[in-house]
N, CA, C and O atoms as a DFTB+ gen file, in Angstrom:
460 C
 N C O
     1  1      22.353       4.023    -100.901
     2  2      21.027       3.764    -101.533
     3  2      20.006       3.843    -100.670
     4  3      19.103       4.669    -100.806
     5  1      20.066       2.974     -99.690
     6  2      18.668       2.605     -98.894
     7  2      18.632       3.935     -97.858
     8  3      17.583       4.456     -97.482
     9  1      20.163       4.445     -97.418
    10  2      20.348       5.659     -96.822
    11  2      19.856       7.011     -97.192
    12  3      19.519       7.835     -96.341
    13  1      19.808       7.297     -98.861
    14  2      19.720       8.335     -99.171
    15  2      18.000       8.046     -99.533
    16  3      17.254       9.018     -99.650
    17  1      17.627       7.042     -99.645
    18  2      15.482       6.898     -99.282
    19  2      15.617       7.167     -98.462
    20  3      15.898       8.362     -98.375
    21  1      15.570       6.573     -97.476
    22  2      15.380       7.134     -95.994
    23  2      15.592       8.809     -95.657
    24  3      14.828       9.584     -95.081
    25  1      16.191       8.912     -95.922
    26  2      16.597      10.645     -95.790
    27  2      15.835      11.441     -96.819
    28  3      15.640      12.588     -96.418
    29  1      15.399      11.228     -97.884
    30  2      14.580      11.942     -99.194
    31  2      12.862      11.711     -97.996
    32  3      12.070      12.620     -97.744
    33  1      12.764      10.278     -97.507
    34  2      11.231       9.757     -97.220
    35  2      11.345      10.756     -95.686
    36  3      10.357      11.382     -95.303
    37  1      12.427      10.784     -95.056
    38  2      12.411      12.294     -93.490
    39  2      11.823      13.334     -93.974
    40  3      10.808      13.851     -93.507
    41  1      12.682      13.838     -95.328
    42  2      12.328      15.457     -95.557
    43  2      11.147      15.780     -96.124
    44  3      10.544      16.803     -95.801
    45  1      10.687      14.902     -97.058
    46  2       8.964      14.937     -97.286
    47  2       8.146      14.863     -96.434
    48  3       7.022      15.345     -96.579
    49  1       8.574      14.172     -95.240
    50  2       7.207      13.890     -94.131
    51  2       7.420      15.317     -93.582
    52  3       6.437      16.057     -93.624
    53  1       8.429      15.743     -93.136
    54  2       8.664      16.976     -92.403
    55  2       8.286      18.386     -93.456
    56  3       7.677      19.415     -93.164
    57  1       8.720      18.093     -94.366
    58  2       8.076      19.050     -95.540
    59  2       6.430      19.089     -95.247
    60  3       5.939      20.146     -94.852
    61  1       5.542      17.841     -95.462
    62  2       4.013      17.944     -95.067
    63  2       3.856      18.208     -94.001
    64  3       2.700      18.596     -93.832
    65  1       4.613      18.209     -92.842
    66  2       3.870      18.702     -91.270
    67  2       3.911      19.963     -91.567
    68  3       2.917      20.681     -91.459
    69  1       5.329      20.485     -92.070
    70  2       5.529      22.147     -91.561
    71  2       4.277      22.760     -92.593
    72  3       3.451      23.605     -92.248
    73  1       4.343      22.277     -93.591
    74  2       3.096      22.626     -94.581
    75  2       1.452      23.156     -93.556
    76  3       0.812      24.171     -93.282
    77  1       1.436      21.869     -93.346
    78  2       0.184      21.218     -92.454
    79  2       0.004      22.097     -91.405
    80  3      -1.118      22.457     -91.050
    81  1       1.338      22.585     -90.723
    82  2       1.190      23.837     -89.484
    83  2       0.955      24.971     -90.270
    84  3       0.230      25.875     -89.854
    85  1       1.300      24.997     -90.966
    86  2       1.300      25.958     -91.314
    87  2      -0.187      26.802     -92.088
    88  3      -0.486      27.978     -92.293
    89  1      -0.643      25.877     -92.269
    90  2      -2.201      25.654     -92.552
    91  2      -2.962      26.161     -91.715
    92  3      -3.499      27.267     -91.656
    93  1      -2.976      25.424     -91.172
    94  2      -3.515      25.682     -89.816
    95  2      -3.384      26.527     -88.798
    96  3      -4.163      26.567     -87.846
    97  1      -2.470      27.191     -88.931
    98  2      -2.038      28.767     -88.136
    99  2      -3.082      29.585     -88.525
   100  3      -3.992      30.060     -87.845
   101  1      -2.788      29.715     -89.957
   102  2      -3.307      30.890     -90.979
   103  2      -4.853      30.576     -90.852
   104  3      -5.652      31.505     -90.729
   105  1      -5.205      29.450     -90.878
   106  2      -6.765      29.322     -91.224
   107  2      -7.634      29.860     -89.838
   108  3      -7.294      29.604     -88.683
   109  1      -8.572      30.489     -90.148
   110  2      -9.341      31.769     -89.103
   111  2     -10.561      30.745     -88.623
   112  3     -11.262      30.183     -89.465
   113  1     -10.737      30.568     -87.310
   114  2     -12.008      30.080     -86.994
   115  2     -13.231      30.823     -87.367
   116  3     -13.318      32.033     -87.578
   117  1     -14.431      29.671     -87.431
   118  2     -15.628      30.237     -87.795
   119  2     -15.646      31.291     -87.286
   120  3     -15.726      32.279     -88.015
   121  1     -15.570      31.458     -85.719
   122  2     -16.053      32.940     -84.822
   123  2     -15.037      33.823     -85.218
   124  3     -15.225      35.022     -85.011
   125  1     -14.031      33.466     -85.730
   126  2     -12.873      34.589     -85.930
   127  2     -13.402      35.015     -87.042
   128  3     -14.131      36.003     -86.950
   129  1     -13.242      34.553     -88.051
   130  2     -14.182      34.893     -89.545
   131  2     -15.593      35.706     -88.939
   132  3     -15.498      36.920     -89.115
   133  1     -16.594      35.376     -88.411
   134  2     -17.465      35.932     -88.355
   135  2     -17.274      37.138     -87.480
   136  3     -17.639      38.271     -87.792
   137  1     -16.662      36.801     -86.343
   138  2     -16.241      38.748     -85.550
   139  2     -15.655      39.610     -87.149
   140  3     -16.069      40.711     -87.512
   141  1     -14.914      39.000     -87.687
   142  2     -14.166      40.068     -88.502
   143  2     -15.291      40.593     -89.579
   144  3     -15.059      41.623     -90.212
   145  1     -16.400      39.934     -89.756
   146  2     -16.921      40.569     -91.156
   147  2     -17.775      41.231     -90.333
   148  3     -18.346      42.178     -90.874
   149  1     -18.067      41.010     -89.089
   150  2     -19.139      42.235     -88.143
   151  2     -18.307      43.493     -88.289
   152  3     -18.918      44.404     -88.847
   153  1     -17.076      43.764     -87.929
   154  2     -16.271      44.639     -88.103
   155  2     -16.262      45.789     -89.177
   156  3     -15.981      46.982     -89.062
   157  1     -16.619      45.120     -90.144
   158  2     -17.221      45.692     -91.302
   159  2     -18.206      46.470     -91.435
   160  3     -18.411      47.336     -92.286
   161  1     -18.979      46.049     -90.332
   162  2     -20.020      47.174     -90.309
   163  2     -20.094      48.391     -89.337
   164  3     -20.892      49.323     -89.427
   165  1     -18.972      48.198     -88.243
   166  2     -18.865      49.841     -87.269
   167  2     -17.993      50.592     -88.136
   168  3     -17.219      50.248     -89.029
   169  1     -18.422      52.067     -87.482
   170  2     -17.803      53.298     -87.936
   171  2     -17.716      53.179     -89.312
   172  3     -16.645      52.939     -89.870
   173  1     -19.193      53.390     -90.143
   174  2     -19.695      53.438     -90.984
   175  2     -21.050      54.347     -91.182
   176  3     -21.969      53.989     -90.445
   177  1     -21.342      55.466     -92.049
   178  2     -22.363      55.700     -92.479
   179  2     -23.065      54.907     -92.771
   180  3     -22.891      53.825     -93.331
   181  1     -24.494      55.735     -92.161
   182  2     -26.010      54.620     -92.161
   183  2     -27.010      55.596     -92.887
   184  3     -27.449      56.670     -92.477
   185  1     -27.357      54.667     -94.572
   186  2     -28.199      55.598     -94.931
   187  2     -29.732      54.723     -95.306
   188  3     -29.747      53.560     -95.710
   189  1     -30.916      55.532     -95.081
   190  2     -32.319      55.341     -95.441
   191  2     -32.384      54.250     -96.686
   192  3     -31.498      53.931     -97.479
   193  1     -33.509      53.873     -96.591
   194  2     -33.590      53.419     -98.285
   195  2     -33.937      54.752     -99.284
   196  3     -34.675      54.542    -100.246
   197  1     -33.711      55.334     -99.187
   198  2     -34.283      56.827    -100.034
   199  2     -32.498      57.550    -100.103
   200  3     -32.138      58.399    -100.918
   201  1     -31.624      56.928     -99.025
   202  2     -29.719      57.815     -99.883
   203  2     -29.813      58.442     -98.481
   204  3     -28.716      58.344     -97.931
   205  1     -30.694      59.028     -97.733
   206  2     -30.245      60.288     -96.881
   207  2     -29.560      59.771     -95.726
   208  3     -30.202      58.906     -95.130
   209  1     -28.561      60.028     -95.297
   210  2     -27.557      59.771     -94.169
   211  2     -28.464      60.172     -93.019
   212  3     -29.055      61.239     -92.848
   213  1     -28.439      58.936     -92.173
   214  2     -29.113      58.926     -90.643
   215  2     -28.318      58.902     -89.895
   216  3     -28.827      58.987     -88.778
   217  1     -27.558      58.850     -89.865
   218  2     -25.907      58.152     -88.335
   219  2     -25.137      57.483     -89.157
   220  3     -24.985      57.247     -90.356
   221  1     -24.539      57.172     -87.742
   222  2     -22.887      56.221     -88.280
   223  2     -23.355      55.467     -86.920
   224  3     -23.883      55.824     -85.867
   225  1     -22.799      53.991     -87.587
   226  2     -22.597      52.817     -86.878
   227  2     -21.472      53.149     -85.776
   228  3     -20.432      53.776     -85.974
   229  1     -21.929      52.571     -84.544
   230  2     -21.094      52.340     -83.276
   231  2     -21.387      51.465     -82.925
   232  3     -20.930      51.451     -81.782
   233  1     -21.948      50.479     -83.102
   234  2     -21.918      49.034     -81.837
   235  2     -22.660      48.071     -82.551
   236  3     -23.502      48.176     -83.443
   237  1     -22.202      47.187     -82.010
   238  2     -23.189      45.623     -82.600
   239  2     -23.408      45.126     -80.970
   240  3     -22.619      45.003     -80.032
   241  1     -24.978      44.891     -81.125
   242  2     -25.241      43.993     -79.746
   243  2     -26.264      42.957     -79.937
   244  3     -27.441      43.287     -79.790
   245  1     -25.880      41.389     -80.339
   246  2     -26.276      40.756     -80.673
   247  2     -26.480      40.590     -82.204
   248  3     -25.560      40.356     -82.987
   249  1     -27.742      40.730     -82.533
   250  2     -28.158      40.697     -84.200
   251  2     -28.576      42.272     -84.201
   252  3     -28.959      42.562     -85.334
   253  1     -28.637      43.424     -83.287
   254  2     -28.942      44.549     -83.797
   255  2     -27.223      45.501     -83.739
   256  3     -26.255      45.450     -82.980
   257  1     -27.615      46.417     -85.150
   258  2     -26.862      47.495     -85.325
   259  2     -27.295      48.635     -84.643
   260  3     -28.239      49.302     -85.068
   261  1     -26.656      48.930     -83.571
   262  2     -26.434      50.683     -83.008
   263  2     -25.964      51.456     -83.682
   264  3     -24.897      51.211     -84.245
   265  1     -26.656      52.717     -83.849
   266  2     -26.534      53.724     -85.060
   267  2     -26.549      54.976     -84.179
   268  3     -27.565      55.167     -83.511
   269  1     -25.704      55.708     -84.113
   270  2     -25.525      57.237     -83.279
   271  2     -25.910      58.193     -84.397
   272  3     -25.086      58.526     -85.249
   273  1     -27.450      58.733     -84.394
   274  2     -28.151      59.641     -84.872
   275  2     -28.205      60.865     -84.440
   276  3     -29.215      61.180     -83.811
   277  1     -27.021      61.995     -84.684
   278  2     -27.022      63.182     -83.855
   279  2     -26.899      62.955     -82.214
   280  3     -25.807      62.459     -81.937
   281  1     -27.684      63.175     -81.136
   282  2     -27.801      62.730     -79.765
   283  2     -28.455      61.474     -79.498
   284  3     -28.490      61.058     -78.340
   285  1     -29.022      60.770     -80.524
   286  2     -29.960      59.748     -80.274
   287  2     -29.184      58.285     -80.897
   288  3     -28.272      58.227     -81.722
   289  1     -29.778      57.337     -80.306
   290  2     -29.222      56.205     -80.933
   291  2     -30.243      54.994     -81.727
   292  3     -31.471      54.935     -81.669
   293  1     -29.757      54.518     -82.111
   294  2     -31.198      53.763     -83.174
   295  2     -30.777      52.021     -82.999
   296  3     -29.612      51.719     -83.258
   297  1     -31.398      51.312     -82.718
   298  2     -30.975      49.965     -82.940
   299  2     -31.893      49.513     -83.685
   300  3     -33.094      49.503     -83.415
   301  1     -31.043      48.860     -85.293
   302  2     -31.440      47.899     -86.476
   303  2     -30.874      46.879     -86.741
   304  3     -29.687      46.621     -86.944
   305  1     -32.109      46.066     -86.733
   306  2     -31.027      44.597     -87.248
   307  2     -30.487      44.577     -88.187
   308  3     -30.553      45.378     -89.120
   309  1     -29.686      43.378     -88.044
   310  2     -28.380      43.562     -88.939
   311  2     -28.969      42.801     -90.480
   312  3     -28.431      43.038     -91.561
   313  1     -30.086      41.923     -90.324
   314  2     -30.974      41.033     -91.449
   315  2     -31.829      42.883     -92.759
   316  3     -32.452      42.918     -93.820
   317  1     -31.330      43.947     -91.820
   318  2     -32.093      44.785     -92.528
   319  2     -31.245      45.778     -92.938
   320  3     -31.738      46.823     -93.363
   321  1     -29.811      45.610     -92.877
   322  2     -28.581      46.110     -93.349
   323  2     -27.847      45.505     -94.360
   324  3     -27.272      44.426     -94.221
   325  1     -27.852      46.227     -95.459
   326  2     -26.399      46.184     -95.965
   327  2     -25.792      46.841     -96.706
   328  3     -26.248      47.937     -97.035
   329  1     -24.445      46.338     -97.257
   330  2     -22.992      47.132     -97.255
   331  2     -23.143      47.738     -98.603
   332  3     -23.571      46.966     -99.460
   333  1     -22.858      49.071     -99.010
   334  2     -23.372      49.387     -99.786
   335  2     -21.912      50.510    -100.284
   336  3     -21.787      51.678     -99.917
   337  1     -21.196      49.942    -100.955
   338  2     -19.626      50.922    -101.129
   339  2     -19.025      50.978     -99.694
   340  3     -18.887      50.080     -98.863
   341  1     -18.683      52.412     -99.648
   342  2     -18.100      52.902     -98.313
   343  2     -19.353      53.116     -96.911
   344  3     -19.098      53.367     -95.733
   345  1     -20.414      52.957     -97.416
   346  2     -21.810      53.234     -96.389
   347  2     -22.616      51.611     -96.128
   348  3     -22.415      50.483     -96.578
   349  1     -23.398      52.088     -95.359
   350  2     -24.111      50.767     -94.913
   351  2     -25.681      51.302     -95.387
   352  3     -25.938      52.504     -95.319
   353  1     -26.393      50.618     -95.724
   354  2     -27.905      50.806     -96.354
   355  2     -28.757      49.880     -95.759
   356  3     -28.612      48.663     -95.643
   357  1     -29.909      50.802     -95.300
   358  2     -30.980      50.012     -94.767
   359  2     -32.030      49.808     -95.776
   360  3     -32.596      50.667     -96.451
   361  1     -32.233      48.281     -95.770
   362  2     -33.071      48.040     -96.752
   363  2     -34.306      47.435     -96.042
   364  3     -34.234      46.895     -94.938
   365  1     -35.545      47.580     -96.821
   366  2     -36.830      47.497     -96.502
   367  2     -37.522      48.356     -95.792
   368  3     -36.928      49.434     -95.837
   369  1     -38.568      48.435     -95.098
   370  2     -39.066      48.924     -94.433
   371  2     -38.682      48.949     -93.111
   372  3     -38.374      47.807     -92.768
   373  1     -38.541      49.908     -92.036
   374  2     -38.372      49.810     -91.011
   375  2     -38.790      50.604     -90.251
   376  3     -38.917      51.719     -90.756
   377  1     -39.119      50.509     -89.046
   378  2     -40.105      51.232     -87.844
   379  2     -38.758      52.032     -87.011
   380  3     -37.900      51.611     -86.235
   381  1     -39.001      53.145     -87.494
   382  2     -38.030      53.670     -86.770
   383  2     -38.296      54.667     -85.239
   384  3     -37.363      55.429     -84.987
   385  1     -39.491      54.688     -84.247
   386  2     -40.061      54.327     -82.759
   387  2     -39.417      53.282     -82.813
   388  3     -38.420      53.329     -82.093
   389  1     -39.594      52.012     -83.549
   390  2     -38.650      50.987     -82.512
   391  2     -37.973      50.945     -82.465
   392  3     -37.489      50.540     -81.408
   393  1     -37.072      51.340     -83.631
   394  2     -35.298      51.371     -83.879
   395  2     -34.765      52.456     -82.934
   396  3     -33.543      52.343     -82.844
   397  1     -35.272      53.516     -82.161
   398  2     -35.218      54.465     -81.000
   399  2     -35.573      54.093     -80.088
   400  3     -35.234      54.545     -78.994
   401  1     -36.582      52.897     -80.315
   402  2     -36.584      52.045     -79.052
   403  2     -35.643      51.018     -78.255
   404  3     -35.287      50.880     -77.085
   405  1     -35.465      50.498     -79.229
   406  2     -33.757      50.091     -78.907
   407  2     -32.554      49.803     -78.654
   408  3     -31.957      48.905     -78.059
   409  1     -32.036      51.701     -79.805
   410  2     -31.052      52.505     -78.761
   411  2     -31.286      52.934     -77.406
   412  3     -30.415      53.003     -76.539
   413  1     -32.834      53.295     -77.229
   414  2     -32.543      54.112     -75.966
   415  2     -32.101      52.799     -74.813
   416  3     -31.281      52.940     -73.906
   417  1     -32.869      51.526     -75.117
   418  2     -32.739      50.308     -74.515
   419  2     -31.240      49.896     -74.375
   420  3     -30.863      49.431     -73.299
   421  1     -30.362      50.045     -75.420
   422  2     -28.998      49.924     -75.663
   423  2     -28.133      50.542     -74.610
   424  3     -27.312      50.046     -73.839
   425  1     -28.697      52.195     -74.863
   426  2     -27.857      53.179     -74.072
   427  2     -27.697      53.020     -72.632
   428  3     -26.665      53.129     -71.971
   429  1     -29.156      52.682     -72.163
   430  2     -29.293      52.657     -71.225
   431  2     -28.654      51.491     -70.278
   432  3     -28.323      51.677     -69.107
   433  1     -28.523      50.121     -71.064
   434  2     -27.807      48.847     -70.792
   435  2     -26.144      48.950     -70.799
   436  3     -25.433      48.117     -70.238
   437  1     -25.577      50.253     -71.616
   438  2     -24.051      50.450     -71.648
   439  2     -23.752      51.270     -71.329
   440  3     -22.522      51.282     -71.370
   441  1     -24.456      52.861     -70.661
   442  2     -24.304      53.348     -70.327
   443  2     -23.169      53.105     -68.828
   444  3     -23.300      52.310     -67.897
   445  1     -22.059      54.154     -69.090
   446  2     -21.685      54.199     -67.338
   447  2     -22.203      55.101     -66.170
   448  3     -22.127      54.873     -64.962
   449  1     -22.591      55.870     -66.627
   450  2     -23.649      56.819     -65.659
   451  2     -24.990      56.508     -65.722
   452  3     -25.532      56.380     -66.820
   453  1     -25.717      56.341     -64.488
   454  2     -26.917      56.333     -64.252
   455  2     -27.632      57.218     -65.254
   456  3     -26.973      58.251     -65.370
   457  1     -28.998      57.246     -66.234
   458  2     -29.902      57.986     -66.983
   459  2     -30.964      57.767     -65.940
   460  3     -32.087      58.246     -66.092
């Protein structure tokens, strides 16, 4: 009888340990969750507030979304971007001159050849 109780306690303890271990292995860290969420912003078409397609998102630099628009690049703060189905949409007023300036700065920083 005592042996049976001890065996059941050992099995119960091992089961709890396995469950805790599996939970920890599948749980993402806050950094992993954040990186995964940011991946949702990449390789998507970006539309302005009126619904006009302006380009495609290609990178994230800090809190700036980099959008390739034709031959130009624009940098738009992530706080001005919202998901809209399969597209990203710019919300609020955006200074496109400043966005192009941020895009040029990003391109210069990350370009492999000197410009």
